[in-house]
mmCIF file of C-alpha atoms in Angstrom:
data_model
loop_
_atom_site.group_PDB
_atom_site.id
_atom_site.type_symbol
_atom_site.label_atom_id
_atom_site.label_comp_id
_atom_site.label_asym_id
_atom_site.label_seq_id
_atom_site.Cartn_x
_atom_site.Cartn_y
_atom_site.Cartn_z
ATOM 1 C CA UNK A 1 22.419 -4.384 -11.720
ATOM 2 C CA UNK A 2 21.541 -0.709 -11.878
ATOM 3 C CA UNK A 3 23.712 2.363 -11.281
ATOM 4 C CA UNK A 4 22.163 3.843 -7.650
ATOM 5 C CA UNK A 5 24.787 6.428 -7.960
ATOM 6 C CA UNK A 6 21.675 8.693 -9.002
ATOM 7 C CA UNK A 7 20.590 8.239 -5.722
ATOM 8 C CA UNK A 8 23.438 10.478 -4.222
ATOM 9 C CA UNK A 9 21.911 13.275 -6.955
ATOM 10 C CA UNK A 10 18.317 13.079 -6.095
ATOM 11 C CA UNK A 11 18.766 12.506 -2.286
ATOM 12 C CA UNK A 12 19.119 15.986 -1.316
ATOM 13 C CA UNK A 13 15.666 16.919 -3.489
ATOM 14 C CA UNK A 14 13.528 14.565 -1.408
ATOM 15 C CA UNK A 15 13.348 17.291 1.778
ATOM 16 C CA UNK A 16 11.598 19.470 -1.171
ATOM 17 C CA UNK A 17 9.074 16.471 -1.326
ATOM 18 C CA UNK A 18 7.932 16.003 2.023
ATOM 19 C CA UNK A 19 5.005 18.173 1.993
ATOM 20 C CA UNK A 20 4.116 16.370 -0.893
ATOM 21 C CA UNK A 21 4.466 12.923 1.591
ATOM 22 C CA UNK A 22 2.254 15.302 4.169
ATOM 23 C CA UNK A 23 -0.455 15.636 1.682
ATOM 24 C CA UNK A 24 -0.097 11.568 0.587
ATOM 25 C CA UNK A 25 -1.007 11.119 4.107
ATOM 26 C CA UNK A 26 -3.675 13.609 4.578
ATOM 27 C CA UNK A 27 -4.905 12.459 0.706
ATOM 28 C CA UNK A 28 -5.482 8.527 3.026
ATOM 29 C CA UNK A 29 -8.261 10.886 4.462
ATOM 30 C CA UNK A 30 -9.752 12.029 1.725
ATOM 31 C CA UNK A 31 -9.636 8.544 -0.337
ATOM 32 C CA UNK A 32 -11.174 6.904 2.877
ATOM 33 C CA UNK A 33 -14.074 9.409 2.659
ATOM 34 C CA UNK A 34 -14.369 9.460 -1.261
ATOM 35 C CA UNK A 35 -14.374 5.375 -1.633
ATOM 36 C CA UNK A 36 -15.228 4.294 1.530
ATOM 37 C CA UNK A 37 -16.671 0.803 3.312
ATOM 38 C CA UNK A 38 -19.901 1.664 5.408
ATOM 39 C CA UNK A 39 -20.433 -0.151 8.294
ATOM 40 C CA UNK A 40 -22.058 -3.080 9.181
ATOM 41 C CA UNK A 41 -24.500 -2.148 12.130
ATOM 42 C CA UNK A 42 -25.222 -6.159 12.888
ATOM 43 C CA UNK A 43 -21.472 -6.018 14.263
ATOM 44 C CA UNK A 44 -22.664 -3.985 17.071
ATOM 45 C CA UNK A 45 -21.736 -0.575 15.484
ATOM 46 C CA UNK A 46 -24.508 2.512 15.609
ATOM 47 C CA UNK A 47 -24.571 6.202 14.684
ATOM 48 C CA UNK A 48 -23.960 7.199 18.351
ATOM 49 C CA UNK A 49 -20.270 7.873 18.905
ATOM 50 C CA UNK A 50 -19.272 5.077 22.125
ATOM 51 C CA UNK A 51 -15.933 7.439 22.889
ATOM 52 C CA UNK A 52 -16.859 11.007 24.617
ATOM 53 C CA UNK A 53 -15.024 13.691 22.820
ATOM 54 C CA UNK A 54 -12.036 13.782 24.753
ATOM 55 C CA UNK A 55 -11.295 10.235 24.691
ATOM 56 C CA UNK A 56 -11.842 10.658 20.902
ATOM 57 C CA UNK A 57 -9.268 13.262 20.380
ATOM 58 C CA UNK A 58 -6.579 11.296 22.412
ATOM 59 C CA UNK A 59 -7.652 8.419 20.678
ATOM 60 C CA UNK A 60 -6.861 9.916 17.188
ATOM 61 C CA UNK A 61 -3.540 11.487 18.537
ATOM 62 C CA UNK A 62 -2.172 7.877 19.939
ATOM 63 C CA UNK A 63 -2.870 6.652 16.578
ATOM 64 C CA UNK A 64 -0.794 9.382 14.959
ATOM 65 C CA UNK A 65 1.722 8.484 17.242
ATOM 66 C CA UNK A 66 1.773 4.974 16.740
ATOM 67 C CA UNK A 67 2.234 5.493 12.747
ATOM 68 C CA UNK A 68 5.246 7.730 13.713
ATOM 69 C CA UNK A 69 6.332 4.572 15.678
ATOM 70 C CA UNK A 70 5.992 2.164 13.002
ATOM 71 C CA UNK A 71 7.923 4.542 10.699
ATOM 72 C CA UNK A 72 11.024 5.090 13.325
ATOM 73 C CA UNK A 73 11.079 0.783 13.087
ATOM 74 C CA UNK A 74 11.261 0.558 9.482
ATOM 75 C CA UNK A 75 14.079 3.019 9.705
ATOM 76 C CA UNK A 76 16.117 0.868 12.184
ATOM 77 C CA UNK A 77 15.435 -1.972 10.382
ATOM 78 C CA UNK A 78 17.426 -4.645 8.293
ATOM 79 C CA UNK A 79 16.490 -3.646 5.351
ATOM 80 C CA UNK A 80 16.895 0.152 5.705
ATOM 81 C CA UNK A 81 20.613 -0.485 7.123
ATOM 82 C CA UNK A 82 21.044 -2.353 4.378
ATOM 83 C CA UNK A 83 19.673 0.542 1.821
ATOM 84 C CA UNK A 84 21.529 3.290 3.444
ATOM 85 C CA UNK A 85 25.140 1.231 3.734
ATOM 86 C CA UNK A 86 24.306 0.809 0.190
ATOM 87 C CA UNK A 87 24.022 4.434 -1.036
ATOM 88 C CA UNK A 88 25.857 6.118 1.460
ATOM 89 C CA UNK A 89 29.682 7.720 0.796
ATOM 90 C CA UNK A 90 32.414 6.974 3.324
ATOM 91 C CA UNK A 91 35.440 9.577 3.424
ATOM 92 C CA UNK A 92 37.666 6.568 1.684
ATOM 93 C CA UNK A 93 35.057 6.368 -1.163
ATOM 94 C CA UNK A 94 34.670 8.309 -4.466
ATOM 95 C CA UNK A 95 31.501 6.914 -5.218
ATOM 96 C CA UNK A 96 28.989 4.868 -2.842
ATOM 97 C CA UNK A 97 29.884 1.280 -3.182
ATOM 98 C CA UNK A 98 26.506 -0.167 -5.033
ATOM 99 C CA UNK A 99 27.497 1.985 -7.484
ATOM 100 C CA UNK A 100 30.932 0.732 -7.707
ATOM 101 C CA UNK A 101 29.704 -2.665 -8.181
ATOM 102 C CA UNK A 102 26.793 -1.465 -10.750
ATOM 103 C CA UNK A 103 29.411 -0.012 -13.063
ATOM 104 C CA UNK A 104 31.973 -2.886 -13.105
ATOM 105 C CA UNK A 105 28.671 -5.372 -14.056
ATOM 106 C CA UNK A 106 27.605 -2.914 -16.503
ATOM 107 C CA UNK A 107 31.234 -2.684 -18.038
ATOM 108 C CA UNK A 108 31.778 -6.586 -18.003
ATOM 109 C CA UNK A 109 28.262 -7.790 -19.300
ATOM 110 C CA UNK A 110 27.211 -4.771 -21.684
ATOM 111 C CA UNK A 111 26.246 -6.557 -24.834
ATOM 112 C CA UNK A 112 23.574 -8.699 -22.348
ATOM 113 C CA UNK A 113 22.426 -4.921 -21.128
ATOM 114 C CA UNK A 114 22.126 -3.365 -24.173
ATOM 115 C CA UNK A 115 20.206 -6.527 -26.274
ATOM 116 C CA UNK A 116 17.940 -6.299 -22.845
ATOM 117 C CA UNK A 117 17.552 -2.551 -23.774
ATOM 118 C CA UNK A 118 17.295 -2.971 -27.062
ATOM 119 C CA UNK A 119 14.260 -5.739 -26.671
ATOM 120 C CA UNK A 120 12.526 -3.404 -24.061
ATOM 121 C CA UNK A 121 12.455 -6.543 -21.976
ATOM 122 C CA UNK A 122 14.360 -7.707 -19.246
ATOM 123 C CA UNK A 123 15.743 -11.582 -20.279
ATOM 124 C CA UNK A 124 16.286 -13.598 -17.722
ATOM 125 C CA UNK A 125 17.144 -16.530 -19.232
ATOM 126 C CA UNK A 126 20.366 -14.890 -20.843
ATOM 127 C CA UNK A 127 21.136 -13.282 -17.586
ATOM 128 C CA UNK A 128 21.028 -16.644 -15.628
ATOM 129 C CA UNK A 129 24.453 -17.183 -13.957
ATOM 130 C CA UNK A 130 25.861 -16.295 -10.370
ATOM 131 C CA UNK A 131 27.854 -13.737 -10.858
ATOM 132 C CA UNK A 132 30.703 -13.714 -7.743
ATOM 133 C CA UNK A 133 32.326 -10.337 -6.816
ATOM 134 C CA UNK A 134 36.406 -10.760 -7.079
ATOM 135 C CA UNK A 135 37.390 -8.149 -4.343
ATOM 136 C CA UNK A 136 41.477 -8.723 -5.683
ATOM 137 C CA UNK A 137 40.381 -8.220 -9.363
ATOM 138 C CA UNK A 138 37.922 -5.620 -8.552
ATOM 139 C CA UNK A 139 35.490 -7.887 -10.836
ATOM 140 C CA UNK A 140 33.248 -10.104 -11.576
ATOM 141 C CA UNK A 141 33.332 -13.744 -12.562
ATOM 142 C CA UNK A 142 30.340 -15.588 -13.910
ATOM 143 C CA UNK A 143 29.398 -19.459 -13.663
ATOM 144 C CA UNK A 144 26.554 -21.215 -14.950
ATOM 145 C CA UNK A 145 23.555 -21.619 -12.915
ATOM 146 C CA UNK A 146 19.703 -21.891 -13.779
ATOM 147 C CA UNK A 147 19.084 -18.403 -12.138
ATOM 148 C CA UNK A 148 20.169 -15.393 -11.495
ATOM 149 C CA UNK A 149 22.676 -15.286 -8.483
ATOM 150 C CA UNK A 150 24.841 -12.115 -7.048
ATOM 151 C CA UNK A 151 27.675 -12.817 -4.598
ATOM 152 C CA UNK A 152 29.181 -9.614 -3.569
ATOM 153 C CA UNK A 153 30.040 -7.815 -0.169
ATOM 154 C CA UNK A 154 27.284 -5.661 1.445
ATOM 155 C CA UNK A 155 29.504 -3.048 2.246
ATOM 156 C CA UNK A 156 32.783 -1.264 1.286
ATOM 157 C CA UNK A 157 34.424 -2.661 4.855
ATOM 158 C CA UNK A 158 32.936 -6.323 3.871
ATOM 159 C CA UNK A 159 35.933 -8.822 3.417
ATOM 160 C CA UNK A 160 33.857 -11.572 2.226
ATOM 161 C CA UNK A 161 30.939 -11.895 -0.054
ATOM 162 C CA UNK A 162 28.406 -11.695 2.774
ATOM 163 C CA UNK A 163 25.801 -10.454 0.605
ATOM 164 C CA UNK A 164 23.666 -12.791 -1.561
ATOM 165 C CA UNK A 165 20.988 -11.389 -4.415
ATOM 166 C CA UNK A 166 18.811 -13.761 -6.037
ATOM 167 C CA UNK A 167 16.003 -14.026 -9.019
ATOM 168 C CA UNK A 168 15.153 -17.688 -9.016
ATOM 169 C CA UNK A 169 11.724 -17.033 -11.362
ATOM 170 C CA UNK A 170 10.581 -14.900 -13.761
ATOM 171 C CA UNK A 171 7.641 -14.778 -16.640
ATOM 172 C CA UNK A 172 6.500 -11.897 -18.478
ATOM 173 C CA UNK A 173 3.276 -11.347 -21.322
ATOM 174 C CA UNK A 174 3.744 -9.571 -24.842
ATOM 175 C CA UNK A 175 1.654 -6.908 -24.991
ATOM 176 C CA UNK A 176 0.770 -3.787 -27.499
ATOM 177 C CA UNK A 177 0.476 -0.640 -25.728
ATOM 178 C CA UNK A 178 -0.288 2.833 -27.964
ATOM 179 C CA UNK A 179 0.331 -0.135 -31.181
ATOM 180 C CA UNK A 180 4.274 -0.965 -29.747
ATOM 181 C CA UNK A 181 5.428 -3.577 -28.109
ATOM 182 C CA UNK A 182 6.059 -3.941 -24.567
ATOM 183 C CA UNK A 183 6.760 -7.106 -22.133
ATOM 184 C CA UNK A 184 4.729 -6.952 -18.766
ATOM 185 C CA UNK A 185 6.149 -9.304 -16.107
ATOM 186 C CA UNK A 186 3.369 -11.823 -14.811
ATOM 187 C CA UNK A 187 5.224 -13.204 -11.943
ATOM 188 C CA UNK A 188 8.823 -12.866 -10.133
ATOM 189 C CA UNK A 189 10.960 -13.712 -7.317
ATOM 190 C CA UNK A 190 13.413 -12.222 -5.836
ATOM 191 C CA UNK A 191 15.818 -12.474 -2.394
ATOM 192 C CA UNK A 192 18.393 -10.486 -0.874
ATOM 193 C CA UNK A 193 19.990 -11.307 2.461
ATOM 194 C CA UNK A 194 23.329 -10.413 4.149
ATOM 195 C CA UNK A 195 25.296 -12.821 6.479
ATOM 196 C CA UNK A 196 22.006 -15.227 6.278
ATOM 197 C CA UNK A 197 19.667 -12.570 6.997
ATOM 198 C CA UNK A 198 16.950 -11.804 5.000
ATOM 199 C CA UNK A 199 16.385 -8.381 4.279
ATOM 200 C CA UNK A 200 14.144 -8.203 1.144
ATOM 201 C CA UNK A 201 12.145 -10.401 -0.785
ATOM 202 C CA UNK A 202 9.822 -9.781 -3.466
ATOM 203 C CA UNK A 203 7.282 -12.360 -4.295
ATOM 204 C CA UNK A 204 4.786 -11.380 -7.421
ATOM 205 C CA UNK A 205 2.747 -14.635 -7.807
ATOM 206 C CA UNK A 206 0.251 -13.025 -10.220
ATOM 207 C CA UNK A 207 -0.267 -10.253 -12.791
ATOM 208 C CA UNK A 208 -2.818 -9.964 -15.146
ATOM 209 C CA UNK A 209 -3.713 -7.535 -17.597
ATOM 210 C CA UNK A 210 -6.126 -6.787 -20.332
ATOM 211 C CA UNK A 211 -6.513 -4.693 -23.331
ATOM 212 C CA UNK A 212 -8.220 -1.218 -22.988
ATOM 213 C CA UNK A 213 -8.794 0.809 -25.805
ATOM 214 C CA UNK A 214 -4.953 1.442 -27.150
ATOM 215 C CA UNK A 215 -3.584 0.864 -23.693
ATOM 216 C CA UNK A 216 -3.773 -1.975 -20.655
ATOM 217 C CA UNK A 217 -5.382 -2.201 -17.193
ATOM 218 C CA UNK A 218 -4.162 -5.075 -14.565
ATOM 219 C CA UNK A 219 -6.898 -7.230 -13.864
ATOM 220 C CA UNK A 220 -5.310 -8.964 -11.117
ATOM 221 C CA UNK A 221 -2.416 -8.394 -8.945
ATOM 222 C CA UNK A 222 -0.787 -10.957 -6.284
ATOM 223 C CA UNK A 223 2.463 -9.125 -4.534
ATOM 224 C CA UNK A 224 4.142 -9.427 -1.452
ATOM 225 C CA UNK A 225 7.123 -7.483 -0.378
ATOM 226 C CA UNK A 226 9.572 -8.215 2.715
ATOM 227 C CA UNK A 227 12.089 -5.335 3.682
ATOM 228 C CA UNK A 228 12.668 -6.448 7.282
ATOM 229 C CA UNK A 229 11.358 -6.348 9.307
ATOM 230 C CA UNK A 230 7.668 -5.277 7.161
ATOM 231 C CA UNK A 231 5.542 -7.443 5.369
ATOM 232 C CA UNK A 232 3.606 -5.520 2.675
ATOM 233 C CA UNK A 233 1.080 -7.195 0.667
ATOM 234 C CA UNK A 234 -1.264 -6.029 -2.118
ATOM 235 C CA UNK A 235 -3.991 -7.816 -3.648
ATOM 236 C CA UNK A 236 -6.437 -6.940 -6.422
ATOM 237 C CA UNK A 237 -8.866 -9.220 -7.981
ATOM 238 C CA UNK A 238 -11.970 -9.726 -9.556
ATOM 239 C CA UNK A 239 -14.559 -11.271 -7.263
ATOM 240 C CA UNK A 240 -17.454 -12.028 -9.842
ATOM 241 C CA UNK A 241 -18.518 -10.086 -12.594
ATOM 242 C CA UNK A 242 -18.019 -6.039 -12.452
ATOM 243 C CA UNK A 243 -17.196 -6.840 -9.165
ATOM 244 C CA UNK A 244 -13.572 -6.147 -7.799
ATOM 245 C CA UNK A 245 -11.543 -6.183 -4.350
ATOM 246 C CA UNK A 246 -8.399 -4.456 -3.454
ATOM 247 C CA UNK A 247 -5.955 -5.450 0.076
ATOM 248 C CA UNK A 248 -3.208 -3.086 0.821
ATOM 249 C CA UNK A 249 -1.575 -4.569 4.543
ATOM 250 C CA UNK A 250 1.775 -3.454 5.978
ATOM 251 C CA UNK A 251 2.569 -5.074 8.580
ATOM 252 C CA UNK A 252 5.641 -6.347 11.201
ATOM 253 C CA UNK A 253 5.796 -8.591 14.369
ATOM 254 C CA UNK A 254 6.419 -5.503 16.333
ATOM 255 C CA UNK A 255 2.807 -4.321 16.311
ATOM 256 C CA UNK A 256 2.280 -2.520 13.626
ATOM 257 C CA UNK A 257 -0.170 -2.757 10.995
ATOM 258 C CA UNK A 258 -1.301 -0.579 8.279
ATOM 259 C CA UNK A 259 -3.797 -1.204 5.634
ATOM 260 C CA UNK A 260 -6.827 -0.566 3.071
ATOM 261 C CA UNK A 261 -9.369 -2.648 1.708
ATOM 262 C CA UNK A 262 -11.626 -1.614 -1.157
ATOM 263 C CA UNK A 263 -14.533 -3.245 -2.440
ATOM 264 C CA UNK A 264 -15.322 -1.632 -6.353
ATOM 265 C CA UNK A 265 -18.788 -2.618 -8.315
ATOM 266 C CA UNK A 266 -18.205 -1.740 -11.681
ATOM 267 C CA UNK A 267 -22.376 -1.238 -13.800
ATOM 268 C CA UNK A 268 -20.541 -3.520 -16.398
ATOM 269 C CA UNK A 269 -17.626 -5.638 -17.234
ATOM 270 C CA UNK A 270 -17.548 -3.796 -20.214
ATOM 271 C CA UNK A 271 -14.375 -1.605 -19.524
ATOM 272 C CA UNK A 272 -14.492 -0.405 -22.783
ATOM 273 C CA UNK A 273 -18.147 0.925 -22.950
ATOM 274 C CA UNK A 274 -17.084 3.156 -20.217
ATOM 275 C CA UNK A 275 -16.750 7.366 -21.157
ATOM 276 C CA UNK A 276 -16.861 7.990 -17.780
ATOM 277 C CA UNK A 277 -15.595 7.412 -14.589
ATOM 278 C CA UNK A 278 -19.651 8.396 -12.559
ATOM 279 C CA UNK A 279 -21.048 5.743 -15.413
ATOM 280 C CA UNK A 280 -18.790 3.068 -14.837
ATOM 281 C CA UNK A 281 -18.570 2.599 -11.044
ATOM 282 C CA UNK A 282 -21.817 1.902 -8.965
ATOM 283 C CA UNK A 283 -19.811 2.159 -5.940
ATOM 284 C CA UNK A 284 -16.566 2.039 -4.090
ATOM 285 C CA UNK A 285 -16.298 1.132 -0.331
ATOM 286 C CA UNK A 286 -13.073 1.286 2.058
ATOM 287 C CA UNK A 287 -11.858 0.382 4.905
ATOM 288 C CA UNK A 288 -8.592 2.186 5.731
ATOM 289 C CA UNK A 289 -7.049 1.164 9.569
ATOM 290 C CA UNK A 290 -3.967 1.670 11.388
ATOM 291 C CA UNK A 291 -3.686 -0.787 14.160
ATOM 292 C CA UNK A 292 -7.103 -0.542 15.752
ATOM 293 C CA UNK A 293 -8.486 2.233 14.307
ATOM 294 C CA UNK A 294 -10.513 2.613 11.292
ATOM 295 C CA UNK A 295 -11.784 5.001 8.946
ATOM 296 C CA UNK A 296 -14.771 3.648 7.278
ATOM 297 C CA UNK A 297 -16.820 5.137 4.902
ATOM 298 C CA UNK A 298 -19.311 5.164 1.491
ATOM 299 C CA UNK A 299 -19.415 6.439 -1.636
ATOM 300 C CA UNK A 300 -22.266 5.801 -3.673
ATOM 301 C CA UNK A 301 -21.230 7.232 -7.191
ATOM 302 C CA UNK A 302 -24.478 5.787 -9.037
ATOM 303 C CA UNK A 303 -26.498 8.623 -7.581
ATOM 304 C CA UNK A 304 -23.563 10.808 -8.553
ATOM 305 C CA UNK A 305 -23.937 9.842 -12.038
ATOM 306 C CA UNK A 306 -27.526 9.885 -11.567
ATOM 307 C CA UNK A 307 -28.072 13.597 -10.486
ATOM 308 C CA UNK A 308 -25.859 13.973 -13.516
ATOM 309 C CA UNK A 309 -22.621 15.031 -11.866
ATOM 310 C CA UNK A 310 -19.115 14.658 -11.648
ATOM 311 C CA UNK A 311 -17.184 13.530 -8.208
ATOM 312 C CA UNK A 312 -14.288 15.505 -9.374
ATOM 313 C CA UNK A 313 -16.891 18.300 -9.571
ATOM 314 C CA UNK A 314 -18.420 18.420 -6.483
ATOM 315 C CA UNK A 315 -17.936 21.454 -3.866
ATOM 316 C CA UNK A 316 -17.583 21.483 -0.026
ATOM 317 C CA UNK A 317 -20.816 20.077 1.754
ATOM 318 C CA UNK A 318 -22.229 18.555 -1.424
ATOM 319 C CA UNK A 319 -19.505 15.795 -0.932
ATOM 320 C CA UNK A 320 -21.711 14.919 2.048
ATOM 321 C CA UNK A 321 -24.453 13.754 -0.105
ATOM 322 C CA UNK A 322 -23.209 11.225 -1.799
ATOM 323 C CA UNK A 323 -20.311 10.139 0.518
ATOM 324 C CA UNK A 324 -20.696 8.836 4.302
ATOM 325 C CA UNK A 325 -17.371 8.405 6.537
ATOM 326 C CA UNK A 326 -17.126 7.227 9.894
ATOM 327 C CA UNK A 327 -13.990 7.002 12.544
ATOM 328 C CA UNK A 328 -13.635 3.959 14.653
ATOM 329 C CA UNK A 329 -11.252 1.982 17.212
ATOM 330 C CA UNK A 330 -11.850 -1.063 18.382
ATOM 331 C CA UNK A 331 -15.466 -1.364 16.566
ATOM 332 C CA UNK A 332 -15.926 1.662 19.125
ATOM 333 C CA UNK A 333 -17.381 5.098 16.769
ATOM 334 C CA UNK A 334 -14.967 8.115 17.493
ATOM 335 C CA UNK A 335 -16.433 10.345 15.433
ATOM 336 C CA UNK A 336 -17.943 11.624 12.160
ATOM 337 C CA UNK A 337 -16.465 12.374 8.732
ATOM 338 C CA UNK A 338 -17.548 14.888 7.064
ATOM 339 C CA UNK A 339 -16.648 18.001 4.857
ATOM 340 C CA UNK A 340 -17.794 21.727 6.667
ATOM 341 C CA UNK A 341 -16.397 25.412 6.228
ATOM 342 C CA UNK A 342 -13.943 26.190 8.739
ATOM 343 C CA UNK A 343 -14.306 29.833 10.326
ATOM 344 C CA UNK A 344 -13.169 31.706 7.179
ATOM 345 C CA UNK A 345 -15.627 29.834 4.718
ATOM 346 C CA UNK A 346 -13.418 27.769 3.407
ATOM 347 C CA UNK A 347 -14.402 23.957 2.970
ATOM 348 C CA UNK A 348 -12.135 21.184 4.765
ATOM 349 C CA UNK A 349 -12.520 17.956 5.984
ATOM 350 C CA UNK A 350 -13.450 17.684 9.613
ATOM 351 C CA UNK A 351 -13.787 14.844 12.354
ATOM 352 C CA UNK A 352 -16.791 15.642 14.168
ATOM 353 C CA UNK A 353 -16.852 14.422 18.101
ATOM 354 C CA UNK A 354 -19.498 12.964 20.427
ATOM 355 C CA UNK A 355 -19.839 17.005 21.576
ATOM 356 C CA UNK A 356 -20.259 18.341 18.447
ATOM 357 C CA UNK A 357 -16.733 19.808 18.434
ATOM 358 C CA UNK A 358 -15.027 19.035 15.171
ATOM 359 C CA UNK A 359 -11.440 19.655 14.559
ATOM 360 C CA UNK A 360 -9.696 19.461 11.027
ATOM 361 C CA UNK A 361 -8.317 15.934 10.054
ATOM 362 C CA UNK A 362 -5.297 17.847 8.657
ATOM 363 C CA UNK A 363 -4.300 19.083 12.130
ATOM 364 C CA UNK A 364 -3.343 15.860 13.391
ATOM 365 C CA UNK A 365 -0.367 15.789 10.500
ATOM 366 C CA UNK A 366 0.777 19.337 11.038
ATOM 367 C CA UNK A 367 4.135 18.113 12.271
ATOM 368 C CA UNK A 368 4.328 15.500 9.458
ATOM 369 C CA UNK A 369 7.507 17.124 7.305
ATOM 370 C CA UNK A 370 9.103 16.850 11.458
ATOM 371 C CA UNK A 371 8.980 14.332 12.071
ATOM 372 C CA UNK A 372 9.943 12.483 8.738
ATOM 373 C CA UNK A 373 13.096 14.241 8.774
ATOM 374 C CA UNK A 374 13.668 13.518 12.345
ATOM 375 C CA UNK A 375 13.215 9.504 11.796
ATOM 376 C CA UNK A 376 14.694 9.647 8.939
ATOM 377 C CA UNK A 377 17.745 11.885 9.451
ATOM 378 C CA UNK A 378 20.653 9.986 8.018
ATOM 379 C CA UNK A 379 19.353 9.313 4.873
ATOM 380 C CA UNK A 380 18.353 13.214 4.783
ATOM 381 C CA UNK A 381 22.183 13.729 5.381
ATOM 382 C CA UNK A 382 23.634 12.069 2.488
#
């Protein structure tokens, strides 16, 4: 078990990160329109926007909205009641209790800690047991089991072990990464519920990696997380040769669902041959959607590399040469991507209506650091 008391130290620093969340969020944007997915027009889809530019503009804001929405959920759900009863101080505590119960299995098990430390590697085989919170002993007691089992009380107030953590498999790879050696985990499960409830679970079915020069890239990735009530899933894979496919979904039976989907062609399967990122990729294409709406877009990074550029290089409306991004909801166009100046020169990333009116794509997340601290409040407050 780790020590979350840490948490208590860093908590108040996250308000200085929000604007650094904002510009995550606005960054979706600009990923959307620098690796995008173009369209398929058999589907129905044209070049003429189908929404006038008023319906657009609402269109975008209800969107906006409903991300806000599916961010106020996550913070009443199970799993974030359970995170904040875990790292949050009562007036009767010194310490928040995870911490409590961190320290006492750190200070009973050490030797099994430290070898783990000492190895680099994380040995689940020595650490199989279920270890059973004694609330009169302020301890714990171990028995043999064939994995890892925690029996402990969710909260401070808790007079019964109502909380359950569990690791019932775990593999991991050897590597050598700058010539030492490291242990990469491969695959993992893991389950955490309170009075029978599940509130997370952690399923990684797949990892693969390979060698890269003096370092390692995953080749595959199979994950799943569940902190209730979201399902989050991310998949990357290789769908034939140089060819590769990435799934980001977050998800929850309320409604909302967030995700991306890449599709990356590679010139070679010869990571190694690679000096550059324009000569490796042919091109990257993205679909990023919340609920029904879509950015799409295309970047086509061979002609990048063959007008002998660099992507990282390239300046306000020259991104528009190489890189097409659409809006859509429904399989309905809303409006245009693109990069223009803005009335003081300066080059920003625009959605262009039906009208020709464009208004920045940043605008819509001007509020952003609001209304994170607003949903989030009581973790804010710790």
């Amino acid at each position: 078990m780790c020590n979350i008391n840490n948490w208590c130290n860093y908590a108040p620093k996250i308000k200085k990160y929000i604007k650094t969340m904002k510009r995550i969020l606005f960054g979706i944007l600009i990923i959307a329109t620098f690796i995008g997915c173009g369209k398929d027009d058999n589907n129905g889809n044209s070049d003429t926007p189908k929404y006038s530019a008023e319906e657009a503009k609402a269109e975008v804001k209800a969107t906006m909205d409903s991300f806000y929405n599916c961010l106020q959920k996550a913070n009443d759900g199970g799993f974030a009641n359970f995170l904040y009863n875990a790292i949050a101080k009562t007036s009767k505590q010194d310490d928040v209790w995870f911490a409590k119960l961190g320290e006492k299995f750190e200070e009973i098990y050490k030797n099994d800690i430290d070898s783990s430390k000492d190895n680099d590697r994380f040995d689940f085989n020595k650490f199989k047991g279920t270890y059973t919170w004694d609330n009169t002993s302020k301890s714990w007691n171990k028995e043999a089991n064939n994995k890892i089992v925690l029996l402990f009380p969710a909260t401070a107030s808790s007079t019964t072990n109502n909380a359950r953590a569990e690791i019932d498999s775990y593999t991991d790879e050897e590597v050598l990464i700058d010539n030492q050696k490291r242990f990469l985990v491969k695959s993992a499960h893991l389950l955490i519920s309170v009075d029978n409830t599940k509130l997370l679970e952690i399923t990684l079915r797949n990892a693969q990696f390979k060698k890269l020069g003096n370092g390692i890239t995953p080749t595959a990735i199979d994950l799943s997380i569940y902190t209730n009530p979201f399902n989050t899933t991310i998949k990357f894979f290789k769908r034939e040769n140089a060819h590769y496919n990435f799934n980001f979904n977050f998800s929850s039976q309320q409604g909302c669902a967030t995700g991306l989907a890449a599709d990356v062609k590679l010139t070679s399967d010869d990571l190694d041959s690679f000096t550059s990122f324009e000569e490796a990729v042919e091109s990257i294409n993205v679909i990023a959607f919340q609920d029904k709406f879509q950015i799409i877009a295309n970047a086509d990074i061979k002609s990048v590399h063959k007008a002998g550029k660099k992507i990282n290089n390239l300046q306000g409306i020259e991104l528009n040469t190489y890189i097409k991004a659409e809006l859509y909801k429904n399989n309905k166009k809303i409006a245009d991507v693109k990069v223009e100046e803005d009335n003081r020169g300066d080059s920003d990333l625009f959605f262009i209506f039906s009208d020709g009116s464009k208004q920045k794509a940043e605008s819509y997340i001007e509020d952003f650091e609001e209304k994170i601290k607003n949903i989030f409040s009581r973790f804010f407050n710790l």
